[in-house]
mmCIF file of C-alpha atoms in Angstrom:
data_model
loop_
_atom_site.group_PDB
_atom_site.id
_atom_site.type_symbol
_atom_site.label_atom_id
_atom_site.label_comp_id
_atom_site.label_asym_id
_atom_site.label_seq_id
_atom_site.Cartn_x
_atom_site.Cartn_y
_atom_site.Cartn_z
ATOM 1 C CA HIS P 421 -4.068 11.020 16.177
ATOM 2 C CA LEU P 422 -6.432 9.703 13.521
ATOM 3 C CA ASN P 423 -9.336 11.558 15.056
ATOM 4 C CA HIS P 424 -8.264 15.128 14.209
ATOM 5 C CA THR P 425 -10.947 17.645 13.341
ATOM 6 C CA LYS P 426 -10.620 17.096 9.580
ATOM 7 C CA SER P 427 -12.088 13.620 9.852
ATOM 8 C CA ILE P 428 -15.017 14.356 12.165
ATOM 9 C CA SER P 429 -18.260 12.693 10.939
ATOM 10 C CA ALA P 430 -20.297 14.736 8.478
ATOM 11 C CA PRO P 431 -23.599 14.346 6.659
ATOM 12 C CA ALA P 432 -23.715 11.546 4.097
ATOM 13 C CA MET P 433 -23.427 13.850 1.080
ATOM 14 C CA THR P 434 -20.053 15.156 2.338
ATOM 15 C CA LYS P 435 -18.588 11.764 3.276
ATOM 16 C CA ARG P 436 -16.282 11.821 0.284
ATOM 17 C CA LYS P 437 -12.896 12.773 1.729
ATOM 18 C CA LYS P 438 -9.656 13.896 0.054
ATOM 19 C CA VAL P 439 -6.647 11.582 0.126
ATOM 20 C CA LEU P 440 -3.135 12.623 -0.889
ATOM 21 C CA VAL P 441 -0.989 9.789 -2.271
ATOM 22 C CA LEU P 442 2.787 9.969 -2.853
ATOM 23 C CA GLY P 443 4.552 6.984 -4.290
ATOM 24 C CA SER P 444 5.525 4.971 -7.349
ATOM 25 C CA VAL P 445 3.684 5.037 -10.637
ATOM 26 C CA ASN P 446 4.449 2.128 -12.979
ATOM 27 C CA ILE P 447 3.277 0.043 -15.854
ATOM 28 C CA ASP P 448 3.243 -3.590 -14.680
ATOM 29 C CA SER P 449 4.148 -6.330 -17.170
ATOM 30 C CA TYR P 450 2.866 -9.770 -16.176
ATOM 31 C CA LEU P 451 4.335 -13.028 -17.386
ATOM 32 C CA PHE P 452 2.382 -16.125 -16.515
ATOM 33 C CA PHE P 453 3.987 -19.529 -15.784
ATOM 34 C CA ARG P 454 2.791 -22.909 -14.645
ATOM 35 C CA GLU P 455 5.890 -22.928 -12.322
ATOM 36 C CA LEU P 456 8.057 -19.957 -11.529
ATOM 37 C CA PRO P 457 11.457 -20.243 -13.281
ATOM 38 C CA SER P 458 14.489 -21.094 -11.095
ATOM 39 C CA PRO P 459 18.080 -19.933 -11.736
ATOM 40 C CA GLY P 460 19.564 -21.401 -14.936
ATOM 41 C CA MET P 461 16.137 -22.545 -16.145
ATOM 42 C CA ALA P 462 14.447 -21.340 -19.300
ATOM 43 C CA ALA P 463 10.688 -21.428 -18.844
ATOM 44 C CA LYS P 464 7.992 -20.771 -21.443
ATOM 45 C CA THR P 465 5.422 -18.183 -20.482
ATOM 46 C CA SER P 466 1.835 -19.032 -21.279
ATOM 47 C CA ARG P 467 0.858 -15.418 -21.826
ATOM 48 C CA SER P 468 1.613 -11.831 -20.850
ATOM 49 C CA SER P 469 -0.421 -8.719 -19.889
ATOM 50 C CA ASN P 470 0.230 -5.087 -19.022
ATOM 51 C CA TYR P 471 -1.599 -3.189 -16.300
ATOM 52 C CA LEU P 472 -1.392 0.109 -14.466
ATOM 53 C CA GLY P 473 0.697 -0.272 -11.281
ATOM 54 C CA GLY P 474 3.082 1.114 -8.739
ATOM 55 C CA LYS P 475 2.042 1.382 -5.111
ATOM 56 C CA GLY P 476 1.231 5.066 -5.377
ATOM 57 C CA MET P 477 -1.057 4.652 -8.335
ATOM 58 C CA ASN P 478 -2.613 1.469 -6.948
ATOM 59 C CA GLN P 479 -3.526 3.216 -3.669
ATOM 60 C CA ALA P 480 -4.885 6.267 -5.467
ATOM 61 C CA ILE P 481 -7.129 4.024 -7.561
ATOM 62 C CA GLY P 482 -8.062 1.980 -4.467
ATOM 63 C CA VAL P 483 -9.361 4.976 -2.448
ATOM 64 C CA SER P 484 -11.112 6.376 -5.549
ATOM 65 C CA LYS P 485 -12.987 3.073 -6.074
ATOM 66 C CA LEU P 486 -14.010 3.206 -2.379
ATOM 67 C CA GLY P 487 -15.638 6.575 -2.863
ATOM 68 C CA HIS P 488 -12.990 9.172 -1.895
ATOM 69 C CA HIS P 489 -11.108 11.705 -3.967
ATOM 70 C CA ALA P 490 -7.416 10.915 -4.563
ATOM 71 C CA SER P 491 -4.645 13.252 -5.660
ATOM 72 C CA ILE P 492 -1.351 11.717 -6.655
ATOM 73 C CA ILE P 493 2.127 13.212 -6.437
ATOM 74 C CA GLY P 494 4.580 11.402 -8.659
ATOM 75 C CA LEU P 495 6.571 11.276 -11.877
ATOM 76 C CA VAL P 496 6.271 9.457 -15.152
ATOM 77 C CA GLY P 497 8.640 9.315 -18.088
ATOM 78 C CA ASP P 498 8.635 10.879 -21.506
ATOM 79 C CA ASP P 499 7.154 7.878 -23.257
ATOM 80 C CA LEU P 500 3.948 6.234 -24.477
ATOM 81 C CA GLU P 501 3.451 4.423 -21.156
ATOM 82 C CA ALA P 502 3.053 7.884 -19.541
ATOM 83 C CA ASP P 503 0.129 8.646 -21.892
ATOM 84 C CA THR P 504 -1.576 5.411 -20.850
ATOM 85 C CA ILE P 505 -1.137 6.275 -17.191
ATOM 86 C CA TYR P 506 -2.567 9.806 -17.527
ATOM 87 C CA GLU P 507 -5.577 8.458 -19.437
ATOM 88 C CA SER P 508 -6.273 5.649 -16.947
ATOM 89 C CA ALA P 509 -5.817 7.891 -13.920
ATOM 90 C CA LYS P 510 -8.265 10.439 -15.300
ATOM 91 C CA GLN P 511 -10.795 7.702 -16.043
ATOM 92 C CA ALA P 512 -10.455 6.628 -12.397
ATOM 93 C CA GLY P 513 -11.197 10.192 -11.293
ATOM 94 C CA ILE P 514 -7.736 10.817 -9.819
ATOM 95 C CA ASN P 515 -6.352 14.368 -9.640
ATOM 96 C CA THR P 516 -3.155 14.307 -11.711
ATOM 97 C CA ALA P 517 -2.206 17.966 -11.355
ATOM 98 C CA TYR P 518 1.010 16.891 -9.541
ATOM 99 C CA LEU P 519 1.753 13.812 -11.636
ATOM 100 C CA LYS P 520 4.489 15.279 -13.905
ATOM 101 C CA ARG P 521 6.533 14.073 -16.872
ATOM 102 C CA VAL P 522 10.321 13.904 -16.703
ATOM 103 C CA HIS P 523 12.066 14.388 -20.037
ATOM 104 C CA GLY P 524 14.727 11.851 -20.818
ATOM 105 C CA GLU P 525 13.434 9.285 -18.245
ATOM 106 C CA LEU P 526 11.418 6.110 -18.666
ATOM 107 C CA THR P 527 8.169 5.542 -16.829
ATOM 108 C CA GLY P 528 8.666 3.026 -13.943
ATOM 109 C CA LYS P 529 8.094 -0.593 -14.800
ATOM 110 C CA GLY P 530 7.132 -3.598 -12.675
ATOM 111 C CA TYR P 531 8.002 -7.074 -14.069
ATOM 112 C CA ILE P 532 5.831 -9.697 -12.391
ATOM 113 C CA PHE P 533 6.352 -13.434 -12.826
ATOM 114 C CA LEU P 534 3.234 -15.260 -11.704
ATOM 115 C CA ASN P 535 2.366 -18.930 -11.271
ATOM 116 C CA ASN P 536 -0.940 -20.801 -11.115
ATOM 117 C CA ASN P 537 -1.058 -20.501 -7.283
ATOM 118 C CA GLY P 538 -0.883 -16.711 -7.379
ATOM 119 C CA ASP P 539 2.732 -16.670 -6.114
ATOM 120 C CA SER P 540 4.914 -14.087 -7.728
ATOM 121 C CA ILE P 541 8.461 -12.807 -8.201
ATOM 122 C CA VAL P 542 8.539 -9.021 -8.710
ATOM 123 C CA SER P 543 11.304 -6.860 -10.119
ATOM 124 C CA ILE P 544 11.061 -3.094 -10.327
ATOM 125 C CA LEU P 545 12.694 -0.670 -12.784
ATOM 126 C CA SER P 546 12.271 2.606 -10.934
ATOM 127 C CA GLY P 547 12.748 4.962 -13.854
ATOM 128 C CA ALA P 548 11.103 8.328 -13.254
ATOM 129 C CA ASN P 549 10.092 7.295 -9.700
ATOM 130 C CA GLU P 550 13.739 7.834 -8.628
ATOM 131 C CA CYS P 551 13.462 11.488 -9.609
ATOM 132 C CA VAL P 552 10.580 12.431 -7.327
ATOM 133 C CA SER P 553 12.210 15.150 -5.180
ATOM 134 C CA LYS P 554 11.458 17.328 -2.133
ATOM 135 C CA LYS P 555 10.742 20.125 -4.641
ATOM 136 C CA HIS P 556 7.939 18.134 -6.220
ATOM 137 C CA VAL P 557 6.394 17.593 -2.797
ATOM 138 C CA GLU P 558 6.729 21.226 -1.773
ATOM 139 C CA GLU P 559 5.098 22.335 -5.069
ATOM 140 C CA ALA P 560 2.096 20.225 -4.032
ATOM 141 C CA LEU P 561 1.539 22.194 -0.785
ATOM 142 C CA PRO P 562 -2.030 23.158 -1.845
ATOM 143 C CA ILE P 563 -3.010 19.464 -1.741
ATOM 144 C CA PHE P 564 -1.538 19.034 1.760
ATOM 145 C CA LYS P 565 -3.652 22.032 2.921
ATOM 146 C CA ASP P 566 -6.789 20.503 1.391
ATOM 147 C CA SER P 567 -6.483 16.775 2.197
ATOM 148 C CA HIS P 568 -7.744 14.625 5.108
ATOM 149 C CA LEU P 569 -5.206 11.777 4.995
ATOM 150 C CA CYS P 570 -1.842 10.973 3.397
ATOM 151 C CA LEU P 571 -0.708 7.613 1.986
ATOM 152 C CA LEU P 572 3.043 7.153 1.398
ATOM 153 C CA ASN P 573 5.320 4.420 0.195
ATOM 154 C CA THR P 574 9.103 4.237 -0.109
ATOM 155 C CA GLU P 575 9.325 3.340 -3.811
ATOM 156 C CA VAL P 576 10.327 6.986 -4.243
ATOM 157 C CA PRO P 577 13.458 8.438 -2.492
ATOM 158 C CA GLN P 578 13.320 8.552 1.277
ATOM 159 C CA ASP P 579 14.264 12.176 1.658
ATOM 160 C CA THR P 580 11.213 12.964 -0.460
ATOM 161 C CA ILE P 581 9.063 10.803 1.807
ATOM 162 C CA LEU P 582 10.492 12.565 4.877
ATOM 163 C CA THR P 583 9.531 15.953 3.432
ATOM 164 C CA ALA P 584 6.015 14.677 2.850
ATOM 165 C CA CYS P 585 5.822 13.311 6.420
ATOM 166 C CA ARG P 586 6.808 16.648 7.831
ATOM 167 C CA LEU P 587 4.324 18.601 5.652
ATOM 168 C CA ALA P 588 1.588 16.102 6.551
ATOM 169 C CA LYS P 589 2.281 16.582 10.289
ATOM 170 C CA ASN P 590 2.323 20.378 9.857
ATOM 171 C CA HIS P 591 -1.162 20.134 8.356
ATOM 172 C CA LYS P 592 -2.363 17.525 10.903
ATOM 173 C CA LEU P 593 -2.862 14.821 8.279
ATOM 174 C CA PRO P 594 -2.745 11.172 9.465
ATOM 175 C CA VAL P 595 0.063 9.316 7.604
ATOM 176 C CA LEU P 596 -0.125 5.634 6.560
ATOM 177 C CA LEU P 597 3.214 4.428 5.279
ATOM 178 C CA LYS P 598 4.206 1.222 3.400
ATOM 179 C CA PRO P 599 8.049 0.677 3.678
ATOM 180 C CA SER P 600 8.583 -1.148 0.383
ATOM 181 C CA SER P 601 11.753 -1.845 -1.649
ATOM 182 C CA ILE P 602 14.204 -0.556 1.001
ATOM 183 C CA ARG P 603 16.793 -2.161 3.226
ATOM 184 C CA GLN P 604 16.997 0.643 5.827
ATOM 185 C CA ILE P 605 14.659 3.446 6.815
ATOM 186 C CA ASP P 606 15.431 6.998 7.868
ATOM 187 C CA PRO P 607 14.809 6.889 11.681
ATOM 188 C CA GLU P 608 12.690 10.045 11.518
ATOM 189 C CA ILE P 609 10.055 8.494 9.171
ATOM 190 C CA PRO P 610 8.422 5.978 11.603
ATOM 191 C CA ALA P 611 8.211 8.754 14.249
ATOM 192 C CA LEU P 612 6.100 10.806 11.780
ATOM 193 C CA THR P 613 3.863 7.875 10.883
ATOM 194 C CA ASP P 614 0.460 7.067 12.292
ATOM 195 C CA ILE P 615 0.173 3.569 10.866
ATOM 196 C CA PHE P 616 3.363 1.777 9.689
ATOM 197 C CA LEU P 617 2.495 -1.162 7.361
ATOM 198 C CA PRO P 618 5.329 -3.527 6.450
ATOM 199 C CA ASN P 619 4.805 -7.061 5.297
ATOM 200 C CA LEU P 620 6.737 -9.720 7.126
ATOM 201 C CA GLU P 621 9.644 -9.736 4.716
ATOM 202 C CA GLU P 622 9.935 -5.932 4.767
ATOM 203 C CA ALA P 623 9.864 -5.893 8.581
ATOM 204 C CA GLN P 624 12.496 -8.640 8.750
ATOM 205 C CA ILE P 625 14.817 -6.692 6.377
ATOM 206 C CA LEU P 626 14.399 -3.456 8.270
ATOM 207 C CA LEU P 627 15.211 -5.214 11.546
ATOM 208 C CA SER P 628 18.315 -6.965 10.208
ATOM 209 C CA THR P 629 20.773 -4.111 10.931
ATOM 210 C CA GLU P 630 19.856 -3.375 14.589
ATOM 211 C CA GLU P 631 18.008 -6.567 15.628
ATOM 212 C CA SER P 632 19.681 -9.339 13.628
ATOM 213 C CA GLN P 633 18.646 -12.151 15.982
ATOM 214 C CA LEU P 634 14.945 -11.118 15.870
ATOM 215 C CA SER P 635 15.250 -10.731 12.089
ATOM 216 C CA LYS P 636 16.610 -14.298 11.766
ATOM 217 C CA LYS P 637 13.825 -15.658 13.970
ATOM 218 C CA LEU P 638 11.239 -13.957 11.750
ATOM 219 C CA GLN P 639 12.914 -15.370 8.672
ATOM 220 C CA LYS P 640 12.654 -18.944 10.113
ATOM 221 C CA MET P 641 9.023 -18.344 11.082
ATOM 222 C CA GLN P 642 8.314 -17.155 7.540
ATOM 223 C CA ALA P 643 9.999 -20.255 6.030
ATOM 224 C CA LYS P 644 7.790 -22.473 8.143
ATOM 225 C CA GLU P 645 4.664 -20.426 7.185
ATOM 226 C CA ALA P 646 3.950 -20.206 10.909
ATOM 227 C CA CYS P 647 2.648 -17.436 13.169
ATOM 228 C CA ASP P 648 4.422 -16.735 16.447
ATOM 229 C CA LYS P 649 2.458 -13.995 18.177
ATOM 230 C CA ALA P 650 5.181 -13.205 20.714
ATOM 231 C CA LEU P 651 7.731 -12.834 17.964
ATOM 232 C CA LEU P 652 5.412 -10.655 15.867
ATOM 233 C CA GLU P 653 4.748 -8.451 18.924
ATOM 234 C CA GLN P 654 8.499 -7.981 19.414
ATOM 235 C CA CYS P 655 8.743 -6.930 15.821
ATOM 236 C CA ALA P 656 5.880 -4.457 16.168
ATOM 237 C CA ASP P 657 7.418 -3.088 19.425
ATOM 238 C CA TYR P 658 10.623 -2.294 17.519
ATOM 239 C CA PHE P 659 8.777 0.077 15.175
ATOM 240 C CA LEU P 660 6.568 1.422 17.944
ATOM 241 C CA LYS P 661 9.738 2.374 19.869
ATOM 242 C CA LYS P 662 10.918 4.203 16.743
ATOM 243 C CA GLY P 663 7.814 6.403 17.129
ATOM 244 C CA ALA P 664 5.091 4.846 14.941
ATOM 245 C CA ASN P 665 1.634 5.117 16.575
ATOM 246 C CA MET P 666 0.455 1.762 15.228
ATOM 247 C CA VAL P 667 2.108 -1.123 13.416
ATOM 248 C CA ILE P 668 0.301 -3.509 11.136
ATOM 249 C CA ILE P 669 2.430 -6.400 9.799
ATOM 250 C CA THR P 670 0.748 -8.105 6.864
ATOM 251 C CA LEU P 671 1.360 -11.872 6.719
ATOM 252 C CA GLY P 672 -0.091 -12.963 3.347
ATOM 253 C CA LYS P 673 -2.282 -16.023 3.724
ATOM 254 C CA GLN P 674 -1.734 -15.922 7.516
ATOM 255 C CA GLY P 675 -3.542 -12.551 7.766
ATOM 256 C CA LEU P 676 -1.942 -9.778 9.801
ATOM 257 C CA PHE P 677 -0.688 -8.750 13.211
ATOM 258 C CA ALA P 678 -1.580 -5.329 14.587
ATOM 259 C CA LYS P 679 -0.387 -3.436 17.660
ATOM 260 C CA GLY P 680 -1.266 0.140 18.708
ATOM 261 C CA LYS P 681 -3.603 2.075 20.931
ATOM 262 C CA GLY P 682 -6.406 -0.325 21.926
ATOM 263 C CA ILE P 683 -5.412 -2.865 19.283
ATOM 264 C CA LEU P 684 -3.306 -5.991 19.759
ATOM 265 C CA GLY P 685 -3.450 -9.354 18.042
ATOM 266 C CA LEU P 686 -3.539 -11.582 14.973
ATOM 267 C CA TYR P 687 -6.277 -11.180 12.411
ATOM 268 C CA PRO P 688 -6.620 -14.273 10.195
ATOM 269 C CA ALA P 689 -6.896 -13.870 6.425
ATOM 270 C CA LYS P 690 -10.127 -14.718 4.683
ATOM 271 C CA GLU P 691 -9.914 -18.066 2.843
ATOM 272 C CA VAL P 692 -10.077 -17.528 -0.908
ATOM 273 C CA LYS P 693 -8.589 -19.093 -4.046
ATOM 274 C CA ALA P 694 -5.631 -16.823 -4.819
ATOM 275 C CA ILE P 695 -5.000 -15.956 -8.458
ATOM 276 C CA ASP P 696 -2.605 -12.950 -7.949
ATOM 277 C CA THR P 697 -1.446 -11.615 -4.593
ATOM 278 C CA THR P 698 0.490 -8.599 -6.046
ATOM 279 C CA GLY P 699 -2.113 -5.926 -5.129
ATOM 280 C CA ALA P 700 -3.238 -7.307 -1.759
ATOM 281 C CA ALA P 701 -1.310 -4.812 0.391
ATOM 282 C CA ASP P 702 -2.478 -1.835 -1.721
ATOM 283 C CA ALA P 703 -6.080 -3.117 -1.485
ATOM 284 C CA PHE P 704 -5.738 -3.443 2.313
ATOM 285 C CA ILE P 705 -4.166 -0.008 2.762
ATOM 286 C CA SER P 706 -6.755 1.690 0.491
ATOM 287 C CA ALA P 707 -9.668 0.174 2.351
ATOM 288 C CA LEU P 708 -8.159 0.815 5.812
ATOM 289 C CA ALA P 709 -7.680 4.501 4.959
ATOM 290 C CA SER P 710 -11.087 4.754 3.384
ATOM 291 C CA TYR P 711 -13.040 3.343 6.275
ATOM 292 C CA LEU P 712 -11.030 5.242 8.891
ATOM 293 C CA LEU P 713 -12.018 8.374 6.982
ATOM 294 C CA LEU P 714 -15.633 7.268 7.322
ATOM 295 C CA ASP P 715 -15.048 7.247 11.122
ATOM 296 C CA TYR P 716 -15.130 3.478 11.545
ATOM 297 C CA PRO P 717 -13.201 2.329 14.678
ATOM 298 C CA MET P 718 -9.722 0.938 13.966
ATOM 299 C CA GLU P 719 -10.771 -2.679 14.755
ATOM 300 C CA GLN P 720 -13.688 -2.563 12.232
ATOM 301 C CA ALA P 721 -11.574 -0.789 9.594
ATOM 302 C CA ILE P 722 -8.903 -3.505 9.837
ATOM 303 C CA ARG P 723 -11.511 -6.235 9.432
ATOM 304 C CA ILE P 724 -13.104 -4.510 6.434
ATOM 305 C CA ALA P 725 -9.671 -3.975 4.840
ATOM 306 C CA SER P 726 -8.943 -7.670 5.280
ATOM 307 C CA TYR P 727 -11.976 -8.438 3.089
ATOM 308 C CA ALA P 728 -10.737 -5.959 0.472
ATOM 309 C CA ALA P 729 -7.352 -7.759 0.396
ATOM 310 C CA ALA P 730 -9.090 -11.111 0.130
ATOM 311 C CA LEU P 731 -11.198 -9.994 -2.824
ATOM 312 C CA SER P 732 -8.189 -8.494 -4.587
ATOM 313 C CA VAL P 733 -6.166 -11.753 -4.647
ATOM 314 C CA THR P 734 -9.012 -13.433 -6.530
ATOM 315 C CA ARG P 735 -8.449 -11.091 -9.506
ATOM 316 C CA GLU P 736 -5.582 -10.617 -11.907
ATOM 317 C CA GLY P 737 -3.437 -7.436 -11.957
ATOM 318 C CA ALA P 738 -2.703 -5.094 -9.068
ATOM 319 C CA ALA P 739 -4.743 -2.034 -10.089
ATOM 320 C CA PRO P 740 -7.584 -4.019 -11.740
ATOM 321 C CA SER P 741 -7.961 -6.189 -8.614
ATOM 322 C CA LEU P 742 -8.848 -3.221 -6.400
ATOM 323 C CA VAL P 743 -12.448 -3.503 -5.249
ATOM 324 C CA ASP P 744 -15.171 -0.871 -5.440
ATOM 325 C CA LYS P 745 -17.263 0.113 -2.396
ATOM 326 C CA ASN P 746 -20.508 -1.580 -3.504
ATOM 327 C CA SER P 747 -18.830 -4.905 -4.267
ATOM 328 C CA LEU P 748 -16.812 -4.876 -1.048
ATOM 329 C CA GLU P 749 -19.824 -4.113 1.188
ATOM 330 C CA ALA P 750 -22.019 -6.651 -0.657
ATOM 331 C CA TYR P 751 -19.341 -9.346 -0.020
ATOM 332 C CA ILE P 752 -18.998 -8.369 3.666
ATOM 333 C CA ALA P 753 -22.814 -8.339 4.070
ATOM 334 C CA THR P 754 -22.882 -12.085 3.180
ATOM 335 C CA GLU P 755 -19.960 -12.950 5.525
ATOM 336 C CA GLU P 756 -19.834 -10.602 8.535
ATOM 337 C CA PRO P 757 -22.416 -7.810 8.168
ATOM 338 C CA GLU P 758 -21.991 -6.523 11.716
ATOM 339 C CA ILE P 759 -18.594 -5.022 10.962
ATOM 340 C CA LEU P 760 -20.229 -2.515 8.636
ATOM 341 C CA GLU P 761 -22.535 -1.130 11.362
#
């Protein structure tokens, strides 16, 4: 499914592929604490910072830094934050032809509370992201015709995502989907997805309606910071039965569990000192997509992407933490050079 004719190996000078990204575009406001505040507690923040964010924008920046050409479909508000986003996206080399302004709406915001261990609490003000419609996706048809792979996340409305999934399938584009910030998923979406990429908490929430016992077991496993391979496989099987071709469940410092054609098992995380884990999933997804487009086998692409995620958590801010190709490959060359061959 990922080996369609658009991604067949080509000479080095044409290795740069085109990636379509549909998802949220935000400005992230970070507040830093020694300890995260608990209910009823007033905590002083040591400092604050603003960064470009939103899963759509992060993934577009991620694939651009890894040498591909990203086009983003999304909406921003009618405010100064939108100007910042356009400027930053253009500097990153992202095609913003289908990143539009919505009058009377605010640009999406992420509020991130972060402690010294890199643990965070995140709250999202969707703003203009809620207004991304099927019409916006259909208007971007030229990009679907011209791309090699599609990255989606559910921080924009699900009917919009479903339209994008259908268009991607019509144009034989592989779809990688991150089911974030939702409690239920349209049953047609996993069936149109090549790689379904929830984290453990997202998987557990999506299971809770139909598989409440399994969901509770996963919750207990998460509380213990343990890894039960059999339980994770049951979880992956649930989404595979819904039609996804491959499921990768990211597990934070425990690594990830993957199941799909020719792939089954736990992949441990690389040991690093975490400063900010907010952008780890976007770093992983960007690198996974980028190296699959370079015709790396799935197993190698997963391992390379795990290094990208590890590097990202050692840096502050989601978008700024995304690693460039030279830095990533230099890091891997010192640790596990054979996976780049």
